[in-house]
Coordinates of C-alpha atoms and ligand atoms in Angstrom, one line a residue:
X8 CA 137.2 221.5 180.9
X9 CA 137.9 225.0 179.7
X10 CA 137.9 225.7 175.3
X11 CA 139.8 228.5 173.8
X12 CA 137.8 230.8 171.4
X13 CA 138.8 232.4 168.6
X14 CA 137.1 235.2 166.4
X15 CA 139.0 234.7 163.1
X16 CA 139.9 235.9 160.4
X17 CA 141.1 239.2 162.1
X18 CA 143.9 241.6 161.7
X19 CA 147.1 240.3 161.0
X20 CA 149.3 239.3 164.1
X21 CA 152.1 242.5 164.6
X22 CA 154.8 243.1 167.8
X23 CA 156.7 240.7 169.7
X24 CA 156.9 237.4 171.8
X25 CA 159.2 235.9 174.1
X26 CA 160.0 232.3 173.5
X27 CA 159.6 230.2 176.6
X28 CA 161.9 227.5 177.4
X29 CA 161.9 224.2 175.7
X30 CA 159.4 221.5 177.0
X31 CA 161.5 219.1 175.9
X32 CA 164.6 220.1 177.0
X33 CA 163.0 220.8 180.4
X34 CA 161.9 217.0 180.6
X35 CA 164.8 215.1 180.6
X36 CA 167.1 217.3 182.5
X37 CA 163.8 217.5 185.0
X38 CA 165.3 213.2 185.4
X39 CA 168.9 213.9 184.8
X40 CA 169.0 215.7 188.6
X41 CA 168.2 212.5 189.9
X42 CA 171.8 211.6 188.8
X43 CA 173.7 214.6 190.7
X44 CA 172.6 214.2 194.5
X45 CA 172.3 217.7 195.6
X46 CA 170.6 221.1 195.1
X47 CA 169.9 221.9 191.1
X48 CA 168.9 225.1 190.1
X49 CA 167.1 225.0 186.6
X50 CA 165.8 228.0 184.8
X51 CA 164.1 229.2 182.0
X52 CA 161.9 225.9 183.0
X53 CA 158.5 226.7 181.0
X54 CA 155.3 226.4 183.2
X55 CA 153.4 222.9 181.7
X56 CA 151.6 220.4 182.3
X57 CA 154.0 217.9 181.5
X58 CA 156.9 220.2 183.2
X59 CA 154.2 219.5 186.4
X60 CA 154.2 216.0 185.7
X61 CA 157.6 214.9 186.4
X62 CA 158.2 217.2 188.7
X63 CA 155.7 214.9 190.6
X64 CA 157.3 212.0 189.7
X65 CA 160.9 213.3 191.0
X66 CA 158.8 214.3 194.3
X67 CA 158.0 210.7 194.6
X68 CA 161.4 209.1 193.8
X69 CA 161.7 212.0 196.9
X70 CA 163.5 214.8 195.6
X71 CA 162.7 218.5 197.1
X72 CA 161.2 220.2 195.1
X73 CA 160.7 224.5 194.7
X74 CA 158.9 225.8 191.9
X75 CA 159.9 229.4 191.6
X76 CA 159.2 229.7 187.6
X77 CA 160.5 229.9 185.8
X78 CA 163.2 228.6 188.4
X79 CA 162.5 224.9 189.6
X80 CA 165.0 224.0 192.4
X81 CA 165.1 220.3 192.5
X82 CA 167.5 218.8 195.5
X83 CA 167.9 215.8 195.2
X84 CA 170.3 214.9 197.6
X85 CA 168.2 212.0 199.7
X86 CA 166.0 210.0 196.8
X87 CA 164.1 206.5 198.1
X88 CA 161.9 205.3 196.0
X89 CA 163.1 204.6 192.4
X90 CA 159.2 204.3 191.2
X91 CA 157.3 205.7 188.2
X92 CA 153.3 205.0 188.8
X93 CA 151.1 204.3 186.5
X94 CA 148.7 207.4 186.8
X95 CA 151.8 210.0 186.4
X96 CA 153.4 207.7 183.0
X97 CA 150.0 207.5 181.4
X98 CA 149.4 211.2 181.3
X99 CA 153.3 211.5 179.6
X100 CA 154.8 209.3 177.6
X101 CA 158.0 211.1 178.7
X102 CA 158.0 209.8 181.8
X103 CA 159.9 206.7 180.8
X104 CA 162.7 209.4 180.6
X105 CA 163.3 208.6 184.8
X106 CA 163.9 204.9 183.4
X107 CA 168.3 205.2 182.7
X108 CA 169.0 208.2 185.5
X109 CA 167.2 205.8 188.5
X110 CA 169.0 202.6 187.2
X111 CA 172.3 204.5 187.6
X112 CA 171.3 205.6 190.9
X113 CA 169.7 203.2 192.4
X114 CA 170.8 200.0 190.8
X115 CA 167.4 199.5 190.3
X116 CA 164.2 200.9 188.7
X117 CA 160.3 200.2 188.1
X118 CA 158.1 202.2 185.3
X119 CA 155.0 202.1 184.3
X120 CA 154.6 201.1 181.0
X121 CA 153.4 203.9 178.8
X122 CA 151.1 202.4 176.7
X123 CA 148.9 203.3 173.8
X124 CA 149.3 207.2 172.3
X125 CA 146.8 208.9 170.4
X126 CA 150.3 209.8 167.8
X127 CA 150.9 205.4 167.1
X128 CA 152.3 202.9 168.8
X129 CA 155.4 204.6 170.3
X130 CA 157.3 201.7 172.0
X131 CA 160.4 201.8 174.4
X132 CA 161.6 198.5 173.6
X133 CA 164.5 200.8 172.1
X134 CA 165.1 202.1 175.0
X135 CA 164.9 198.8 177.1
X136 CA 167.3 197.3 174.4
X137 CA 170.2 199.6 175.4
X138 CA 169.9 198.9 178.7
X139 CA 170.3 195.3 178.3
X140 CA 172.6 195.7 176.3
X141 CA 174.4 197.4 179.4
X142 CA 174.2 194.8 181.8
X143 CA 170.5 195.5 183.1
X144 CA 168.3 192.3 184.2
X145 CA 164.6 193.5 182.7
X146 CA 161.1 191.8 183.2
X147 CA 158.0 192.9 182.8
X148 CA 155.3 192.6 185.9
X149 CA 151.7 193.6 186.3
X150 CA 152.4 196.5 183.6
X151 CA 155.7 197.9 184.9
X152 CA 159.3 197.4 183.2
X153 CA 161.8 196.2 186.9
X154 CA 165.0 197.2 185.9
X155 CA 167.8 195.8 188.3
X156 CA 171.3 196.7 187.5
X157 CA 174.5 196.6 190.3
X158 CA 176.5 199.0 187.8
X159 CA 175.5 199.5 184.3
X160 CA 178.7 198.7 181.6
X161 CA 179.7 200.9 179.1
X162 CA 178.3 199.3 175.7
X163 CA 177.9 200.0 172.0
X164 CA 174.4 201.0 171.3
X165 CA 173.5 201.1 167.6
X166 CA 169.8 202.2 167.1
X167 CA 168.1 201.1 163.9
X168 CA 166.3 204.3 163.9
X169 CA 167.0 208.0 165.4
X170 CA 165.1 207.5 169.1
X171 CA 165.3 211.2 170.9
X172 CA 164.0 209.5 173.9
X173 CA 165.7 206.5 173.3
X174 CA 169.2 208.2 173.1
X175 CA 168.4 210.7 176.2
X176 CA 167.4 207.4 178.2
X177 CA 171.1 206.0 177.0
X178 CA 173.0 209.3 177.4
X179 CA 171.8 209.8 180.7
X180 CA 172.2 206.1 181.8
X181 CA 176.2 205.7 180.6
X182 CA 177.4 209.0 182.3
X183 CA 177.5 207.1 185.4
X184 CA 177.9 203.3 183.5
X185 CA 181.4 201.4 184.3
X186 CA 183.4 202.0 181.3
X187 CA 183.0 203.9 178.0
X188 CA 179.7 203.5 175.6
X189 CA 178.9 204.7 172.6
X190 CA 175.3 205.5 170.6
X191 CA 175.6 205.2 166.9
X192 CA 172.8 206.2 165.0
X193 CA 171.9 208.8 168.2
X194 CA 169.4 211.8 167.8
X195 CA 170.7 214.8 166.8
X196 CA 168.4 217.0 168.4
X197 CA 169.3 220.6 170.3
X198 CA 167.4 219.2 173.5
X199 CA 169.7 216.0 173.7
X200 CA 173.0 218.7 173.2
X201 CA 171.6 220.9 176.0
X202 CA 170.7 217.6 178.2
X203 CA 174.8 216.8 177.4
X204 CA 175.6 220.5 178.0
X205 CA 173.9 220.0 181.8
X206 CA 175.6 216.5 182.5
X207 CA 178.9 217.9 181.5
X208 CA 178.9 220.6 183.5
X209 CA 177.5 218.5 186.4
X210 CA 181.0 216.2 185.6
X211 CA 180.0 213.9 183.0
X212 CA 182.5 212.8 179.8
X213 CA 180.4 213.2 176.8
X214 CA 181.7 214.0 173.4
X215 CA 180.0 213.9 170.1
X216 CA 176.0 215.2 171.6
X217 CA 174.0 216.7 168.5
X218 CA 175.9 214.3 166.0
X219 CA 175.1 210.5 165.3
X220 CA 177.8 209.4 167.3
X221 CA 178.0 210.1 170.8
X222 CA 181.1 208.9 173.1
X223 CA 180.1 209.0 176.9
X224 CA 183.2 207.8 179.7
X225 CA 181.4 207.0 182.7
X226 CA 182.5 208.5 185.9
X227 CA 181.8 207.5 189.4
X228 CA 179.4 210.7 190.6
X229 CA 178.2 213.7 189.0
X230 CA 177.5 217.0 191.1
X231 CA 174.5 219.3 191.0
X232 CA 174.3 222.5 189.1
X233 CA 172.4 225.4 188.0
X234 CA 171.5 225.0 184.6
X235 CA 169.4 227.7 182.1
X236 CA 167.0 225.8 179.8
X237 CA 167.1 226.5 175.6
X238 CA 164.1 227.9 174.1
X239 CA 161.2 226.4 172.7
X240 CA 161.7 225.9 168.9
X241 CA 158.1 224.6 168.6
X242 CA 156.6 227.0 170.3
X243 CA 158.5 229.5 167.9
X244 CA 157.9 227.7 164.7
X245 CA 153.8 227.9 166.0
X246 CA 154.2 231.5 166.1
X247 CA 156.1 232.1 162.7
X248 CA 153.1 230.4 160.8
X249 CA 150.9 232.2 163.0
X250 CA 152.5 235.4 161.7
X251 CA 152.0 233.7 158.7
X252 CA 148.6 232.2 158.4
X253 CA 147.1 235.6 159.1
X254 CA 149.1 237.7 157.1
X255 CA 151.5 239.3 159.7
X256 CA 154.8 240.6 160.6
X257 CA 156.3 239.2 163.9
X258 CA 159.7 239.3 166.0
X259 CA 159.9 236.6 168.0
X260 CA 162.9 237.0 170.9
X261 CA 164.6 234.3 172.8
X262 CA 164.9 232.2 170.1
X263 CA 167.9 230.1 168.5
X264 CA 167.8 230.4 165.2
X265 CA 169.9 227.9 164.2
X266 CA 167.5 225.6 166.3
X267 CA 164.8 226.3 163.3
X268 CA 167.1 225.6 160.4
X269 CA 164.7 223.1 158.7
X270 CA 161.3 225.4 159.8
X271 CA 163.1 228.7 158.2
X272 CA 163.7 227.0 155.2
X273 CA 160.4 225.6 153.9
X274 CA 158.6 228.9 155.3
X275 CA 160.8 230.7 152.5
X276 CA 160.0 228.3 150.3
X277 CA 156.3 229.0 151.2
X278 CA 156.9 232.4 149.6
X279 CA 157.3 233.8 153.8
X280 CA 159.8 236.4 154.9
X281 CA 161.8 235.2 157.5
X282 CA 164.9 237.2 159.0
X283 CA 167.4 235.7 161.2
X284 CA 168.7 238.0 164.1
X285 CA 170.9 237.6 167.7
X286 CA 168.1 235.6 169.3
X287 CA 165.5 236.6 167.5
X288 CA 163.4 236.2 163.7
X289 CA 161.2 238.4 162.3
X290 CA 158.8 236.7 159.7
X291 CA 156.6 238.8 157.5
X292 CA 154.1 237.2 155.6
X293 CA 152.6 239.9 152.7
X294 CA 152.1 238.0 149.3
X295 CA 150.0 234.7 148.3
X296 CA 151.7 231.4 149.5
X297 CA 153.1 229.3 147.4
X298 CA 152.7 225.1 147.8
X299 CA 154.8 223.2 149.5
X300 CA 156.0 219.4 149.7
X301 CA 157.2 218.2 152.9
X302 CA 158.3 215.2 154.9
X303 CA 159.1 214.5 158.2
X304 CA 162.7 213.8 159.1
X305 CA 164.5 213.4 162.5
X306 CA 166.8 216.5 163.0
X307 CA 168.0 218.7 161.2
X308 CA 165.4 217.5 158.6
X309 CA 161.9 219.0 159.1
X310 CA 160.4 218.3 162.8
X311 CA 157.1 215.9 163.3
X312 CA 156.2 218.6 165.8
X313 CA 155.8 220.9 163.3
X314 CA 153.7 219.1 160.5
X315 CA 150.4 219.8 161.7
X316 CA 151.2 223.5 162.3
X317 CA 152.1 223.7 158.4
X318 CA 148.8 221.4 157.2
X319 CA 147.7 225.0 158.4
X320 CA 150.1 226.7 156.4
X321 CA 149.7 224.6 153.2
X322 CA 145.6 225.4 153.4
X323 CA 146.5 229.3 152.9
X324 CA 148.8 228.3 149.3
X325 CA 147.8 228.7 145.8
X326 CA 147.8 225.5 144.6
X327 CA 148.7 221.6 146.0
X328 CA 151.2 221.1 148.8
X329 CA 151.8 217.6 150.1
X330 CA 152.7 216.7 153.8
X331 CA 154.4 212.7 154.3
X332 CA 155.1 212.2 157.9
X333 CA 157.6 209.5 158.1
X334 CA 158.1 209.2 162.0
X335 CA 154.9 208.4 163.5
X336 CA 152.4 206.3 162.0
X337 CA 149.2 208.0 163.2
X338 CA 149.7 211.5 163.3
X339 CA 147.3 213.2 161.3
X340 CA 144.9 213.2 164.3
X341 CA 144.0 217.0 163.1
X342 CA 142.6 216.5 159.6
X343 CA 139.4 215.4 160.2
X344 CA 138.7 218.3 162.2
X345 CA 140.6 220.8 159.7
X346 CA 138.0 219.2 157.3
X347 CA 135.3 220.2 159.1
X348 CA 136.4 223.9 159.0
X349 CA 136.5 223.2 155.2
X350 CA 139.7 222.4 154.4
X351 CA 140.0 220.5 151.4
X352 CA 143.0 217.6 152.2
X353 CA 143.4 213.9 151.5
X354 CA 144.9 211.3 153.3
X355 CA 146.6 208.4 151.2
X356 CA 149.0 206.0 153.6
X357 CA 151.5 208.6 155.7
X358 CA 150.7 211.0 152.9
X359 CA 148.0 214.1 152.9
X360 CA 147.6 216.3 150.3
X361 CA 146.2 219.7 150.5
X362 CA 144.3 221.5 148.1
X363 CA 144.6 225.5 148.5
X364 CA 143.6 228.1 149.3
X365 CA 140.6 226.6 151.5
X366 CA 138.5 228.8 152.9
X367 CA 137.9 227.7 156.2
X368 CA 135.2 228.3 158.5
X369 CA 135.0 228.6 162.4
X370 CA 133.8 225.6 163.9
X371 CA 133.5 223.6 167.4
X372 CA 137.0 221.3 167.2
X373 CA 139.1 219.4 169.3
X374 CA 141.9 217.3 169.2
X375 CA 143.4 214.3 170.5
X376 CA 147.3 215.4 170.9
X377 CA 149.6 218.6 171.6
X378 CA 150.5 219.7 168.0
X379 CA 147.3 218.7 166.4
X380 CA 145.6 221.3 169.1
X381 CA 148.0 223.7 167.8
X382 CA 147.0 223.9 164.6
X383 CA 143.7 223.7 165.2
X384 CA 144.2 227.6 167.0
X385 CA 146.2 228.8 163.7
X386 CA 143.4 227.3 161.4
X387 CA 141.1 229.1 163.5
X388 CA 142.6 232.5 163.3
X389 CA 142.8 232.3 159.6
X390 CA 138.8 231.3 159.3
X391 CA 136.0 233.2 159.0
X392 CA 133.7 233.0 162.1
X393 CA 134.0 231.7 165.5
X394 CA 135.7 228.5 166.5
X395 CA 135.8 226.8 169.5
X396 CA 138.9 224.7 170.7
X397 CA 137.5 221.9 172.9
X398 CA 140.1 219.5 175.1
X399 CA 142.6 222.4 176.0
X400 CA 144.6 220.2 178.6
X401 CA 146.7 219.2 175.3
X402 CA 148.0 223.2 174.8
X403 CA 148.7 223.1 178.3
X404 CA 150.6 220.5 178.0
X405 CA 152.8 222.3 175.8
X406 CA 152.5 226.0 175.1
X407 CA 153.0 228.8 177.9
X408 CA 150.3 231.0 177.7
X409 CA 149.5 230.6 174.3
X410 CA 146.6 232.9 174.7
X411 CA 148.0 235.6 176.1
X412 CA 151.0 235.7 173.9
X413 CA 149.1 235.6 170.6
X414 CA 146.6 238.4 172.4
X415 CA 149.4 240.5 172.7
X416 CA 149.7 240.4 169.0
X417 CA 146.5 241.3 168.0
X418 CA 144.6 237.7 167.8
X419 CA 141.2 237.6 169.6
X420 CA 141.2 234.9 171.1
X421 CA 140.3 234.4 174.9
X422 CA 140.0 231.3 177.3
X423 CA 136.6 230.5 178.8
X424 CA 136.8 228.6 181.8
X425 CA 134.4 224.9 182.3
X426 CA 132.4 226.6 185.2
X427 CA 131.5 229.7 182.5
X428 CA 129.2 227.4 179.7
Ligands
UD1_528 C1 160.4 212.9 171.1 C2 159.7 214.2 171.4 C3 158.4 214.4 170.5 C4 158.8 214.3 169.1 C5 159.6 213.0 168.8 C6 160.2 212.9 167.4 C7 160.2 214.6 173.8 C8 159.7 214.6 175.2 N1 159.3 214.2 172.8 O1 159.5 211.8 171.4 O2 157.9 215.7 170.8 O3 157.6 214.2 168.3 O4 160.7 212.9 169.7 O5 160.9 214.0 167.1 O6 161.3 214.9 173.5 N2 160.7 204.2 168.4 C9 160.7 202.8 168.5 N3 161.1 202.2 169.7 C10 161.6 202.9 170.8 C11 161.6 204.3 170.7 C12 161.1 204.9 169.5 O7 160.3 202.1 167.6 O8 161.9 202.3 171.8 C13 160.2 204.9 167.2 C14 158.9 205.7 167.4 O9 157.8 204.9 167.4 C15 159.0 206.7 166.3 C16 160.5 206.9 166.2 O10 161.2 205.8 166.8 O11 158.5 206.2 165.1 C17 161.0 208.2 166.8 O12 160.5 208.3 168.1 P1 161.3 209.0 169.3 O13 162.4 209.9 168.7 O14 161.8 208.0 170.3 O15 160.2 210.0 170.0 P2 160.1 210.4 171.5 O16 161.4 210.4 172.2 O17 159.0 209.5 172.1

C-alpha cells in the first residue's frame, strides 16, 4: 500500500486550486442513469475510488460504460441484472444508493447489506422504511436486502432524522412511483439539489429539493441527459484550513460559495480571512487563531465531513476550542493518532476538547476513514518533522490528487509507492 509523506512545518501554502467535482454528488446521480434508459453524459465526474466503485456496480446491473474523465458516459439503455454484490457494497457504503433507482426499474432489487463502518453503525433501515412505506415487499436473505415491487406508490415519507442517503434513495425511487410522494424532514444538502437538478432535466416532477419538504409527481419514464457535476465542497473546505493551518493565502476556483456557508463562517470566527468571489474564495490566514466551539449539524449547519479537518484547525488556536459531533457516533477515529503527533485533546461522550496551540510532531499515522485521513495530512503540514500517512486507499477514496494539488502550493509532500519501502 503506498503512504503519503510530508516534510512539515514548511512555508505557508500560496497560488491556486481547482476544485474537482463533488464525490457525492457524482455517486448518486452515477445510480440515478439507471432510471433514464439511454446514453448519459456526466461531467465534471471526479476520478475516485468510490466514483470507480459504482461505476462497477452499474457495469454489472449492465450499463456501458466510458470513462473519459472527467466525462463518464454511462448508457444505460439495456440493464439485466438488478444486483449489488457483496465485495463492491462493502468497500462503499454508498452503494445502497442503486437500492430505489433498480426497484423503479426493474420492479425488483437485491443489495448487499453494508454492514459495519469504521464512522458507527450507519443503518439503512431508513432507507428500507420508505420503501415499504411505498408498496415494496422487503426480506432479508443470506445478507442481501430483495426488494420486489410491480410499481412503487407515491407515499408520505417523514424521516425522524435528516438521512442524505436516505432521502437520495427516496427521491430517486418516487420520480418514477405511481402517484405523488412527499419527504418531510428530507436533507437539505447541495448534492440532493443537483441529484434533483439531473432527474428534472431527465423529465422528473420534483419541487421543494434543498428544503425539508420535497414534493416528487411520478411520471411514467425519464430520458437520458448530459449532466455537469457541482464541486467538491469538502475537498474545498480541506484546502481553506490547509491555507490555514500553515499560515497561507489561497484562491481556490471552481467553488460554490454558498455551498460553504457554515465552513466560511466558523473559519472567520477562527480569526481566518476568507473572501467570497464568482466561483472562487480566497482565505488568508496571517494572525494567531482564535478557539472555536463547534457541533455537527446536517445542512446548512456545520458538515460531519468537515470536523476532523478543523480538530486540525482548533490545535493551531490560542486557547480551548471544543468539537461535538452529533451525527455519527464514532467519528473521532483521528484523535488518537493526532495525539500521537502531540496534540493535546480529550474525548468526553461525542464531545473532544482541544487544548491550543499544540505543537505537533511528525509521526508514522494512519487512519481508519476518508476525513480522518484528511486531517491527518493538514496536521502533518503544520508539525515539525516528518510524518508518514499510512492506509492512503481512504484519500483515494475521496480527494483528486490531493498531492499534487497541495504541491502546487508549496507543501512538500510526495507519494511513495508500496514497491519503493
Ligand atoms: C452522507 C454522506 C457522508 C456524510 C453524511 C452526513 C454520501 C455518499 N455520504 O452519508 O459523507 O458524512 O451524509 O452528512 O453522500 N441513519 C439512520 N438510518 C438510516 C440512515 C441514516 O439511522 O437508514 C442515521 C445515520 O446513522 C446518521 C444520520 O442518520 O447518524 C445521518 O446519516 P446519513 O445522512 O444517512 O448519511 P449517509 O447518507 O450515509
Amino acid at each position: 500500500m503506498d503512504k503519503i509523506v510530508i516534510e512539515g512545518a514548511a512555508s505557508p501554502l500560496r497560488g491556486t486550486v481547482t476544485v474537482s467535482g463533488a464525490k457525492n454528488a457524482a455517486l448518486p446521480i452515477i445510480c440515478a442513469t439507471i432510471l433514464a434508459p439511454g446514453r448519459n453524459v456526466l461531467t465534471n465526474v471526479p476520478r475516485l475510488g468510490d466514483v470507480r466503485t459504482v461505476v462497477k456496480l452499474l457495469a454489472i446491473t449492465g450499463a456501458d460504460v466510458e470513462l473519459r474523465w472527467p466525462e463518464v458516459v454511462l448508457d444505460t439503455t439495456e440493464l439485466d441484472n438488478p444486483v449489488a454484490p457483496y465485495e463492491l457494497v462493502k468497500t462503499m457504503r454508498a452503494a445502497i444508493l442503486v437500492l430505489g433507482p433498480l426497484v423503479a426499474r426493474f420492479g425488483r432489487a437485491k443489495v448487499s447489506l453494508p454492514g459495519g463502518c469504521a464512522i458507527g453503525a450507519r443503518p439503512i433501515n431508513l432507507h428500507l422504511r420508505a420503501l415499504e412505506a411505498m408498496g415494496a415487499q422487503i426480506a432479508i436473505r443470506r445478507g442481501y436486502v430483495e426488494v420486489e415491487c410491480e410499481r412503487l406508490q407515491g407515499a408520505q415519507i417523514a424521516f425522524p432524522v435528516p438521512t442524505v442517503g436516505g432521502t437520495e434513495n427516496v427521491l430517486m425511487a418516487a420520480t418514477l412511483a405511481e402517484g405523488v410522494t412527499t419527504i418531510s424532514n428530507a436533507a437539505q444538502e447541495p448534492e440532493i439539489e443537483d441529484l434533483a437538478a439531473l432527474l428534472t432535466s431527465m423529465g422528473a416532477k420534483i419541487e421543494g429539493a434543498g428544503t425539508s419538504v420535497i414534493h416528487i409527481e411520478g411520471v411514467e419514464s425519464l430520458s437520458p441527459v448530459t449532466h455537469r457535476i457541482i464541486p467538491d465542497r469538502i475537498e474545498a473546505g480541506t484546502f481553506m484550513v490547509a491555507a490555514a493551518v500553515t499560515g497561507g493565502e489561497i484562491t481556490l476556483q471552481g467553488v460554490e460559495p454558498a455551498h460553504l456557508t457554515a465552513v466560511v463562517e466558523r473559519m472567520r470566527e477562527a480569526g481566518v480571512e476568507v473572501t467570497l468571489g464568482e466561483g472562487a474564495i480566497t482565505v488568508a490566514s496571517r494572525g494567531p487563531l482564535a478557539p472555536l466551539e463547534l457541533v455537527t449539524e446536517a445542512h446548512p449547519g456545520f458538515p460531519t465531513d468537515m470536523q476532523a479537518q478543523f480538530m486540525v484547525l482548533a490545535l493551531g488556536a490560542q486557547g480551548q476550542s471544543r468539537i461535538t459531533e452529533a451525527i455519527f457516533e464514532n467519528r473521532f477515529m483521528h484523535v488518537p493518532e493526532l495525539v500521537r503527533m502531540g496534540a493535546r485533546i480529550q474525548i468526553a461522550g461525542r464531545t473532544a476538547t482541544i487544548q491550543g496551540p499544540s505543537t505537533l510532531e511528525g509521526a508514522t499515522v494512519m487512519a481508519t476513514d476518508l476525513r480522518a485521513s484528511a486531517s491527518l495530512i493538514l496536521a502533518g503540514l503544520r508539525a515539525r518533522g516528518t510524518t508518514e500517512v499510512l492506509r492512503v486507499y481512504h484519500l483515494d477514496r475521496g480527494y483528486e490528487n490531493l498531492v499534487e494539488k497541495l504541491n502546487k502550493m508549496g507543501a512538500r509532500i510526495r507519494r511513495v509507492p508500496s514497491e519503493l519501502y
